[in-house]
mmCIF file of C-alpha atoms in Angstrom:
data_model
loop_
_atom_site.group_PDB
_atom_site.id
_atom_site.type_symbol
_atom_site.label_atom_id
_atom_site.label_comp_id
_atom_site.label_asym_id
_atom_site.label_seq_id
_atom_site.Cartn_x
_atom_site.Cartn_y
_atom_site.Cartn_z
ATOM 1 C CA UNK Z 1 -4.150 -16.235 18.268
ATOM 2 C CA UNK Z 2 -7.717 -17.590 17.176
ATOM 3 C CA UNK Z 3 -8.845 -19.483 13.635
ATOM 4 C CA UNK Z 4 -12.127 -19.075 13.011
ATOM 5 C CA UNK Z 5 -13.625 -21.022 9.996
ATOM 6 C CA UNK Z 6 -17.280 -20.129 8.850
ATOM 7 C CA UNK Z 7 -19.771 -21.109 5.869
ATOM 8 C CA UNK Z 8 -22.108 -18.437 6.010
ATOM 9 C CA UNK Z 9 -22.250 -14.637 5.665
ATOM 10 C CA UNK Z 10 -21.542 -12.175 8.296
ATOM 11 C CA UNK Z 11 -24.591 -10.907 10.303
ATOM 12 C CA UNK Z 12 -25.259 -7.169 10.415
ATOM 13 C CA UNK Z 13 -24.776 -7.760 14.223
ATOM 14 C CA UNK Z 14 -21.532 -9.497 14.114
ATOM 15 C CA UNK Z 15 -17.877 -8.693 15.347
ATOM 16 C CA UNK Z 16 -16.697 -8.709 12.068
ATOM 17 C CA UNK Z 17 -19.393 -5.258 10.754
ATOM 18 C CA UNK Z 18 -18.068 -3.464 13.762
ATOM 19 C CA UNK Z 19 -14.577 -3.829 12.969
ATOM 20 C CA UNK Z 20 -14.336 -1.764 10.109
ATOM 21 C CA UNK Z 21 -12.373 -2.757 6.605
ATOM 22 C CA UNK Z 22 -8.914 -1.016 6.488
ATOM 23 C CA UNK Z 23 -7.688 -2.974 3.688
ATOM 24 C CA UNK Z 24 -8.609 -5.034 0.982
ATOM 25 C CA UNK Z 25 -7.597 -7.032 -2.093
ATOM 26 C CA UNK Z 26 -8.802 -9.377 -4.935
ATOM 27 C CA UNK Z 27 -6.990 -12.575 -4.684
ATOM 28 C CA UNK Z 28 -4.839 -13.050 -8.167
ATOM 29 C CA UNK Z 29 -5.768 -17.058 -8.806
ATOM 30 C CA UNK Z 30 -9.308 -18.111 -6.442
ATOM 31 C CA UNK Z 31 -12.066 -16.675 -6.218
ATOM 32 C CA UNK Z 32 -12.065 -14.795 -3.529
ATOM 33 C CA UNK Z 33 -11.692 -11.263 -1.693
ATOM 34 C CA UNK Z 34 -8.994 -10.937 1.610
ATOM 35 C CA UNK Z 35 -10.113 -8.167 3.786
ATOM 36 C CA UNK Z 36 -7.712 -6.624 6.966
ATOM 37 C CA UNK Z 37 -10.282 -4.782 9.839
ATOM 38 C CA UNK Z 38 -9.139 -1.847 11.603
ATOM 39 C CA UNK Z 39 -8.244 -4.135 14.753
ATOM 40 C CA UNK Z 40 -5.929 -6.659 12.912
ATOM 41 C CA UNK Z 41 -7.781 -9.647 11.847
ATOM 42 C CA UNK Z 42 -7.745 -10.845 8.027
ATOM 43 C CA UNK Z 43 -10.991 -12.679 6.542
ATOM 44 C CA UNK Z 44 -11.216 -14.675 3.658
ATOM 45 C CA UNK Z 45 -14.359 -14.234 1.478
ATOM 46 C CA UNK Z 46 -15.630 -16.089 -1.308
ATOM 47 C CA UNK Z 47 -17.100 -14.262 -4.192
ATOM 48 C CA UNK Z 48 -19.862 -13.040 -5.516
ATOM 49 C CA UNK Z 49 -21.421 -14.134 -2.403
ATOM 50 C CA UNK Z 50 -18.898 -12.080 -0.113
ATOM 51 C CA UNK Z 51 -19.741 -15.342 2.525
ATOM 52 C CA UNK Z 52 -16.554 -15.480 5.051
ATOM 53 C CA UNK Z 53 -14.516 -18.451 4.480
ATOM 54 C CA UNK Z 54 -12.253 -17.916 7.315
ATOM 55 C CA UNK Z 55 -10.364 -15.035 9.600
ATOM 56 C CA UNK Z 56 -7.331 -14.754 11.747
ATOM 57 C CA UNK Z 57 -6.356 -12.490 14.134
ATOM 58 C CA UNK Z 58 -2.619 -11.640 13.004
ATOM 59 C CA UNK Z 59 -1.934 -9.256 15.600
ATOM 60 C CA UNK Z 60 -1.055 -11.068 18.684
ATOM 61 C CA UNK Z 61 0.935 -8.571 20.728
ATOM 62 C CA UNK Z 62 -1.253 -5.241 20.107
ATOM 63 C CA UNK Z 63 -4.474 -4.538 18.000
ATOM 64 C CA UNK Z 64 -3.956 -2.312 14.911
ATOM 65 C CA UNK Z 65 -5.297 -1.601 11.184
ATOM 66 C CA UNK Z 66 -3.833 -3.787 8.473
ATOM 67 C CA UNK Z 67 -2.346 -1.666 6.598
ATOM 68 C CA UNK Z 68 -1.430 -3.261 3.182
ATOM 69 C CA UNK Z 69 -2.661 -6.843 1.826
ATOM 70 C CA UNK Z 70 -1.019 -7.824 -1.561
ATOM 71 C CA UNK Z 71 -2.388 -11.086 -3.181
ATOM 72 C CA UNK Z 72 0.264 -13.910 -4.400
ATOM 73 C CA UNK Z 73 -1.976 -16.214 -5.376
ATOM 74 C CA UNK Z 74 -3.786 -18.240 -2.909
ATOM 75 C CA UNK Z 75 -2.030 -16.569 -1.043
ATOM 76 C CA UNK Z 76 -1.771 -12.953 0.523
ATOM 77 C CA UNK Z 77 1.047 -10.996 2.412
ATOM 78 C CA UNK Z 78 -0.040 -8.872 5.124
ATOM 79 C CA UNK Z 79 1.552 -5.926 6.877
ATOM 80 C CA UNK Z 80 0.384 -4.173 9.659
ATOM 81 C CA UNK Z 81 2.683 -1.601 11.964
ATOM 82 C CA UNK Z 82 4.688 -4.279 14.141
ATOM 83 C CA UNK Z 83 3.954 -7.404 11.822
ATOM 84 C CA UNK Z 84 4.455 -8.914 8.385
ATOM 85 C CA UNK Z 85 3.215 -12.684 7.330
ATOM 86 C CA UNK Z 86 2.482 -14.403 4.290
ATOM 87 C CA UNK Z 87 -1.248 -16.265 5.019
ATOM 88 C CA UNK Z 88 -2.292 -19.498 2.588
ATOM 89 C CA UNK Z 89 -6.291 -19.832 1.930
ATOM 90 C CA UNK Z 90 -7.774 -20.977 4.639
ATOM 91 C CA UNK Z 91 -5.610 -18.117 6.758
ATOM 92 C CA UNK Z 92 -3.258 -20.690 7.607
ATOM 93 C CA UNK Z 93 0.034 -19.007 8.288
ATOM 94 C CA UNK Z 94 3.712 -19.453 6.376
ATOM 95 C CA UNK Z 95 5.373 -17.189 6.942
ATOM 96 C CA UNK Z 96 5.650 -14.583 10.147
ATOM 97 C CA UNK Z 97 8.169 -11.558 11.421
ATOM 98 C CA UNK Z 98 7.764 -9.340 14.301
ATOM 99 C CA UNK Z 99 8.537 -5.874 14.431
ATOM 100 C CA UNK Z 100 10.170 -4.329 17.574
ATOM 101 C CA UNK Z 101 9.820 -0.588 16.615
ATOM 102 C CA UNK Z 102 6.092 -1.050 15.266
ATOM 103 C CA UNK Z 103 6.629 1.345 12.770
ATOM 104 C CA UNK Z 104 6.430 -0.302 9.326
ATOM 105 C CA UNK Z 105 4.333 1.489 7.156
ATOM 106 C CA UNK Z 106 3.708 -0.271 3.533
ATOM 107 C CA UNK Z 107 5.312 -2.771 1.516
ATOM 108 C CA UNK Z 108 5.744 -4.332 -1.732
ATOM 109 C CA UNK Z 109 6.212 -7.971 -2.032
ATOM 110 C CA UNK Z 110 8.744 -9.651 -5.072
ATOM 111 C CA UNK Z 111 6.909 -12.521 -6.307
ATOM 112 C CA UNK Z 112 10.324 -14.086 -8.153
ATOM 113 C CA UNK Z 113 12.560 -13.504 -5.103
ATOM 114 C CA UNK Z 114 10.111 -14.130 -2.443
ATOM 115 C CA UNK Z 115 11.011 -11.026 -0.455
ATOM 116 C CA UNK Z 116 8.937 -8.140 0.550
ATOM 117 C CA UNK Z 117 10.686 -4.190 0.756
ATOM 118 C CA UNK Z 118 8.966 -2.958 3.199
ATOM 119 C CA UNK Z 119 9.019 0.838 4.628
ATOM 120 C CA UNK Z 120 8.966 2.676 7.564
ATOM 121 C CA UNK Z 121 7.545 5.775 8.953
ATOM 122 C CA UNK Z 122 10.438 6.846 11.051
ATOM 123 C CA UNK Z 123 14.354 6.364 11.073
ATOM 124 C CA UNK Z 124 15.153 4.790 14.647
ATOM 125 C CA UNK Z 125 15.312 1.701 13.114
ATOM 126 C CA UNK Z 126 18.619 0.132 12.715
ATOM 127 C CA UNK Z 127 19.774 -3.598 11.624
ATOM 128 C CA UNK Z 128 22.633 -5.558 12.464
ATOM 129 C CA UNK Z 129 23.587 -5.985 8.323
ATOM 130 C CA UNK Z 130 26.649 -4.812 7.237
ATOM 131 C CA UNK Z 131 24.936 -1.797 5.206
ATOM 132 C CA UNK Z 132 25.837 2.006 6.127
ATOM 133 C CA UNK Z 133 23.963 5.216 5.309
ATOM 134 C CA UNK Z 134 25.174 7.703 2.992
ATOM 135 C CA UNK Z 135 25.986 11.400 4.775
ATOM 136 C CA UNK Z 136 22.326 11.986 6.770
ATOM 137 C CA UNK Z 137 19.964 9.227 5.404
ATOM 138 C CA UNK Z 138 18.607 7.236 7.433
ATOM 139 C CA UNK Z 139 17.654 2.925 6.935
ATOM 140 C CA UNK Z 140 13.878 3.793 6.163
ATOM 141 C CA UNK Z 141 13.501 0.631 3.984
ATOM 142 C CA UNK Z 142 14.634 -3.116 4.817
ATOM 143 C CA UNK Z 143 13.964 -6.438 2.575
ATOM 144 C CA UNK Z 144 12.886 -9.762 4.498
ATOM 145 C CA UNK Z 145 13.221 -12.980 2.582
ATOM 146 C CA UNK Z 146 10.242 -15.444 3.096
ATOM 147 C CA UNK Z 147 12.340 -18.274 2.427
ATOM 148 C CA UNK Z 148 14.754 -17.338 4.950
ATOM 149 C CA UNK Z 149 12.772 -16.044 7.712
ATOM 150 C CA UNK Z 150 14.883 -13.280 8.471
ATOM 151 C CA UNK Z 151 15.900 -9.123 7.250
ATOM 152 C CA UNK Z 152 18.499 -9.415 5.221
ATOM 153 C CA UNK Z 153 19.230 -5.959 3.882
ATOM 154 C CA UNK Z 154 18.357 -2.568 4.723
ATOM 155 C CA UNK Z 155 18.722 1.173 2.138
ATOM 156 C CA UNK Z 156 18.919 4.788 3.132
ATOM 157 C CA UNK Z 157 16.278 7.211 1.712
ATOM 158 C CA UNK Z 158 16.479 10.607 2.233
ATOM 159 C CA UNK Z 159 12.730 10.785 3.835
ATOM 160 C CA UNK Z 160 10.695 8.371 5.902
ATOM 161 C CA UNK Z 161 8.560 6.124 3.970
ATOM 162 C CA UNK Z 162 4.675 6.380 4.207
ATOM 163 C CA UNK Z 163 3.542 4.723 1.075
ATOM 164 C CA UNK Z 164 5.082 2.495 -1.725
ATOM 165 C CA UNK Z 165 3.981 1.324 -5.541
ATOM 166 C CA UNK Z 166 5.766 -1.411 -7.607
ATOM 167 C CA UNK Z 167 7.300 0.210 -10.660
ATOM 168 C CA UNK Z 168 8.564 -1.224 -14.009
ATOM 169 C CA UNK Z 169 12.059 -2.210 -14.051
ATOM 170 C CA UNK Z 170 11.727 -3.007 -11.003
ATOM 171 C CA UNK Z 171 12.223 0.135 -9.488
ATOM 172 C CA UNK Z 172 9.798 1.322 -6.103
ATOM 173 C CA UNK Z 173 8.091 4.739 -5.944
ATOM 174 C CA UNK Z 174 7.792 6.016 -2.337
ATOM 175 C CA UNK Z 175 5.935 8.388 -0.757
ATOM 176 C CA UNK Z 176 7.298 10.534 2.668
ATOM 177 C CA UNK Z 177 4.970 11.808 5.243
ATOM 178 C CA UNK Z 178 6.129 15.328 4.492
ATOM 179 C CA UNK Z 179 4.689 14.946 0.634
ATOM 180 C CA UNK Z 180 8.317 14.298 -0.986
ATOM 181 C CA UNK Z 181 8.055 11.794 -3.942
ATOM 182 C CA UNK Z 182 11.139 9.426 -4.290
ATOM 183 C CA UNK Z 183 11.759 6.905 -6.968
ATOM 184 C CA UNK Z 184 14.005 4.086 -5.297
ATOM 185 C CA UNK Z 185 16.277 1.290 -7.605
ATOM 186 C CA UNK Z 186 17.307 -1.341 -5.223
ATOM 187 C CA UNK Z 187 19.362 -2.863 -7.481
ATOM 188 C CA UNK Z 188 21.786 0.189 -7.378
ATOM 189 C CA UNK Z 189 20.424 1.606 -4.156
ATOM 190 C CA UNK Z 190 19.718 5.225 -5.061
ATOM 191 C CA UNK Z 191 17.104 7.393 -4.953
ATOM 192 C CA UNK Z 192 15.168 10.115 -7.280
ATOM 193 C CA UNK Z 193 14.020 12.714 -4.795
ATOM 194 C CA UNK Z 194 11.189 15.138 -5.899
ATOM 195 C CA UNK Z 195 10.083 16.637 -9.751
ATOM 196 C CA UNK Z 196 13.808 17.443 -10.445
ATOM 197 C CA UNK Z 197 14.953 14.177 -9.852
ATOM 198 C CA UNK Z 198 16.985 15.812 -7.017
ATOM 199 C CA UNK Z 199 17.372 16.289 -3.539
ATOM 200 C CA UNK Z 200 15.482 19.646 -3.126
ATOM 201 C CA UNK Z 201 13.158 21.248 -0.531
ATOM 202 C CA UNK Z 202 10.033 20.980 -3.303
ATOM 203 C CA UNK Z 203 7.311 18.821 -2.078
ATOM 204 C CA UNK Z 204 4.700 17.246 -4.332
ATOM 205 C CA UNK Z 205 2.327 17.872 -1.582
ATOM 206 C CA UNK Z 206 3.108 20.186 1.655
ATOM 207 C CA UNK Z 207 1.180 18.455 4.323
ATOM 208 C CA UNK Z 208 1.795 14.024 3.096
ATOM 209 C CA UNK Z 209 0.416 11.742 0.640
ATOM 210 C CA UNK Z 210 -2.655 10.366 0.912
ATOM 211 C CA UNK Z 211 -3.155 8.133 -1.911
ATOM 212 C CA UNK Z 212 -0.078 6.553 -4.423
ATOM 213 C CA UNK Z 213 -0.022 4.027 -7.023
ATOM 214 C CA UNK Z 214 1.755 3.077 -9.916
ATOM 215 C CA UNK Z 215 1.245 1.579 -13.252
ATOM 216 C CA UNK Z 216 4.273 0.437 -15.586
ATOM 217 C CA UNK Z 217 6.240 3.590 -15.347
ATOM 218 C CA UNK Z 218 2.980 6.063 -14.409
ATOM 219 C CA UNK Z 219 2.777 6.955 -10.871
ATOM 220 C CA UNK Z 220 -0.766 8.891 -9.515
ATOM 221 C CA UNK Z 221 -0.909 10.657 -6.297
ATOM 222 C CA UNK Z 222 -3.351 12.796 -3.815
ATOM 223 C CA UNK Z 223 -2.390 14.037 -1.063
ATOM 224 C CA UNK Z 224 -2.758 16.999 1.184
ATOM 225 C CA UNK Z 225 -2.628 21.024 0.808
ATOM 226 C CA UNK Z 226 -4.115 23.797 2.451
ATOM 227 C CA UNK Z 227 -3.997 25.185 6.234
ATOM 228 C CA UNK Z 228 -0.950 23.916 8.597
ATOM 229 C CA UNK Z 229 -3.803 23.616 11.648
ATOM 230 C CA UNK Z 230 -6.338 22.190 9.214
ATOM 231 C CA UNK Z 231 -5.220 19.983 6.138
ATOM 232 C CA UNK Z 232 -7.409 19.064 3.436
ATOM 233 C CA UNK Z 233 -7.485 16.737 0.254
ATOM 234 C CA UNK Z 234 -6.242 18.699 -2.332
ATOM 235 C CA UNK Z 235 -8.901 18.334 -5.396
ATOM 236 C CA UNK Z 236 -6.808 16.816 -8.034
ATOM 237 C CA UNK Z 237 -4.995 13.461 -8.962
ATOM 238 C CA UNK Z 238 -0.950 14.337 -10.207
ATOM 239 C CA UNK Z 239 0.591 11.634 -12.113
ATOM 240 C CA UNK Z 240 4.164 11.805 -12.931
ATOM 241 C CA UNK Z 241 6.326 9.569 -15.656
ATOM 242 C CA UNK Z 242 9.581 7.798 -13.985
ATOM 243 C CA UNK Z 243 11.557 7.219 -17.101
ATOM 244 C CA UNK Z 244 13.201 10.191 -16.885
ATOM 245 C CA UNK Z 245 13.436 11.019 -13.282
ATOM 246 C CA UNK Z 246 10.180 12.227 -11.935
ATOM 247 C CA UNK Z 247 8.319 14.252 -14.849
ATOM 248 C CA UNK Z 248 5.705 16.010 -14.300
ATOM 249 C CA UNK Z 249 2.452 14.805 -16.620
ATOM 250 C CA UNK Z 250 -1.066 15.316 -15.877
ATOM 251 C CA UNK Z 251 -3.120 17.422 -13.093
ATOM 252 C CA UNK Z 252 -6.612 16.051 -13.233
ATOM 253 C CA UNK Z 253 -9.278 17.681 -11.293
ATOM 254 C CA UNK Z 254 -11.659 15.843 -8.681
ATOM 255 C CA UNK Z 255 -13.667 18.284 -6.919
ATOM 256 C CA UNK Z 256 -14.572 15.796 -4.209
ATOM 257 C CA UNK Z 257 -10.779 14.951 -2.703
ATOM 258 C CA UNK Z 258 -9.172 11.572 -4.066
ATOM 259 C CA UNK Z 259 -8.286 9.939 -1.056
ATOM 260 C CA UNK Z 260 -8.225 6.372 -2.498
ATOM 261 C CA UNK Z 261 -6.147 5.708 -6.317
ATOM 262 C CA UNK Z 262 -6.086 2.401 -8.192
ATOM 263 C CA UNK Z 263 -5.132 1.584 -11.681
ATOM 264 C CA UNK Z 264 -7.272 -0.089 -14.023
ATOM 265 C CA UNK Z 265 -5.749 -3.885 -14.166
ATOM 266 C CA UNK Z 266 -6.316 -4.339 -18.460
ATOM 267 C CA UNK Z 267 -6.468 -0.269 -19.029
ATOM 268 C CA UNK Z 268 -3.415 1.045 -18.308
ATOM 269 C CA UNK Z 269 -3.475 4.569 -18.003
ATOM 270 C CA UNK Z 270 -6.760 4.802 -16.553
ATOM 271 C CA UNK Z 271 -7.252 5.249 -13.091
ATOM 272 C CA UNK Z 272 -9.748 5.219 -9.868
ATOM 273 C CA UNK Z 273 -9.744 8.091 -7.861
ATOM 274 C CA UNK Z 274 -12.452 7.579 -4.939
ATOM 275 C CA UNK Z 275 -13.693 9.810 -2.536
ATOM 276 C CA UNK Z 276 -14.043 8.786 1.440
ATOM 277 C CA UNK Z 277 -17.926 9.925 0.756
ATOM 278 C CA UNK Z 278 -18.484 7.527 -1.963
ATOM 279 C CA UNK Z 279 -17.717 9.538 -5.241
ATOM 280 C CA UNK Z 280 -16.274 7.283 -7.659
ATOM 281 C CA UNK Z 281 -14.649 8.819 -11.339
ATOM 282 C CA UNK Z 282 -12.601 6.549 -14.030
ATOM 283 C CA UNK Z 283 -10.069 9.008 -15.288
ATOM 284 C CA UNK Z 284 -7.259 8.795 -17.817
ATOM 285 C CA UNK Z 285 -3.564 9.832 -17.151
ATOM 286 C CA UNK Z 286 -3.846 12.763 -19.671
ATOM 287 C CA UNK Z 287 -6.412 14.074 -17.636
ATOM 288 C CA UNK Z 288 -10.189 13.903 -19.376
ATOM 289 C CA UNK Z 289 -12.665 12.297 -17.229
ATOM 290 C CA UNK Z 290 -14.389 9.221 -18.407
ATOM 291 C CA UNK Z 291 -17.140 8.489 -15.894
ATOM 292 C CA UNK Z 292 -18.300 8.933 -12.604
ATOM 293 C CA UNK Z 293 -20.836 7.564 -10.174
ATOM 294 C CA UNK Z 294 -21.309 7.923 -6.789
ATOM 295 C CA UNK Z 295 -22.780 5.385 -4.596
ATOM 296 C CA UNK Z 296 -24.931 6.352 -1.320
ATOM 297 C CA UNK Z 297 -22.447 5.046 1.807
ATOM 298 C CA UNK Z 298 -25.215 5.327 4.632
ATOM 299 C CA UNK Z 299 -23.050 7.929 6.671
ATOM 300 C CA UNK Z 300 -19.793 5.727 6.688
ATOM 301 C CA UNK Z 301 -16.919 6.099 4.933
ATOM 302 C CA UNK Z 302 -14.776 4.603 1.855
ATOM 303 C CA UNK Z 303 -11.947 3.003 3.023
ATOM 304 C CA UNK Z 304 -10.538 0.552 1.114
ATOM 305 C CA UNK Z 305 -10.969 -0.680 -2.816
ATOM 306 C CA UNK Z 306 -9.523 -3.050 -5.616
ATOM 307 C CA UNK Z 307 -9.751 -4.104 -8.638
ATOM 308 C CA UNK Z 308 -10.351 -8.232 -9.719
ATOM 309 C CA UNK Z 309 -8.400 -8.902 -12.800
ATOM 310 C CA UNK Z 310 -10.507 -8.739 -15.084
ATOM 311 C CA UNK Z 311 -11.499 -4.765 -13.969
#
């Protein structure tokens, strides 16, 4: 494991530009962005000046993408396929677990419990907690308390879990590999599977999710349709309503393939749907369009983006 602590910008030539941004987020109190590279080291970087502050390589076992960073306040939790940790500023660690079947696959982290529900991608994972299945489901999602340093509950889902959103009430929306939308209450461990609200072979999207996120009780997706040898973005953003199981409520067209989603912070029910080729369009829930730029990536791709609080 290495600390590195610098006061100046990267260098076009440095490790850092060839490792690639695979995840990023605004930190909620300083002022400051947390990025997670493609090989598993976070960076700290003050804003506007994007100068690094400091990095850590969080992966010491194997190299791998961080795949969710979620800001608590100078502080951010990390996740990456084998490992979860809770960094301070200055990437000084508090908080560490290791994952033996390295196949953890998002999270969501409970600010007023200090636990993080995290999911995984397949079911061979089992816990020593006194929690069974129900008929054929399968422990795809487990809850590790920072406080206590240790798993200490596990829930069935009818799918795998690729990708989760916070929802109000408390409540988690989950995405499978296989496109099936779930909304999951922890509180009474059950799940919502699908438009109908139950388990049924529909799929929001035949070939997996690419993008999900939530706002309040509004959840946006894009994921991925056509050809079984040769999936593509579908062109439109579906958001659904979770009050009443999993409605149904706007279809909004973008021609160029979402493949990134993230709710306005002070508006709502607006949305950013990004393209990997830089096309960028602000679009409300009941589906009109309200801008769209695009910004010239040089050949590379978009693969990461937040919002600051303030939008």
């Amino acid at each position: 494991m290495r600390f590195e602590q610098q006061a100046s910008a990267y260098l076009p030539d440095s490790g850092y530009a060839q490792d690639g941004v695979a995840s990023i987020a605004f930190d909620a109190v300083e002022e400051c962005i947390w990025t997670g590279s493609l090989t598993g080291t976070l960076y700290q970087h003050l804003t506007p000046t994007l100068e690094c502050y400091a990095g850590l390589d969080t992966l010491p076992r194997s190299p791998g993408p961080l795949l969710r960073l979620q800001s608590l306040g100078q502080s951010v939790a990390v996740l990456s396929a084998g490992q979860f940790g809770v960094y301070m500023s200055g990437c000084g660690s508090r908080a560490c677990y290791l994952d033996e079947r390295m196949n953890m696959s998002d999270m969501v982290y409970q600010h007023w419990s200090h636990r993080a529900i995290v999911g995984r991608t397949n079911d061979e994972y089992e816990v020593d907690v006194d929690v069974q299945p129900r008929s054929n489901e399968k422990k795809n999602l487990f809850v590790y308390d920072v406080v206590q340093s240790r798993v200490v509950s596990t829930y069935a889902t009818p799918y795998p879990v690729a990708l989760m959103a916070s929802l109000a009430s408390g409540q988690l929306a989950l995405g499978s590999p296989t496109g099936d939308l779930m909304v999951f209450d922890p509180r009474q461990a059950q799940v919502s599977v699908s438009v109908s609200g139950t388990l049924s072979s529909s799929k929001i999207f035949p070939y997996g999710f690419a993008a999900l996120e939530s706002s309040g009780n509004l959840i946006a997706t894009s994921g991925y349709g056509g050809l079984p040898e040769r999936p593509a973005l579908e062109p439109f953003v579906k958001v659904f309503d979770s009050r009443m199981g999993i409605k149904p409520l706007a279809s909004i067209p973008f021609s160029n393939g979402p493949s990134l989603l993230r709710f306005h912070p002070t508006l709502r029910s607006t949305v950013l749907a990004c393209s990997s080729g830089g096309m960028f369009s602000m679009v409300d829930t009941t589906g009109r369009t309200l801008e769209s730029y695009f910004v010239d990536m040089g050949g590379d791709r978009v693969s990461a983006c937040d919002f600051n609080l303030s939008g």
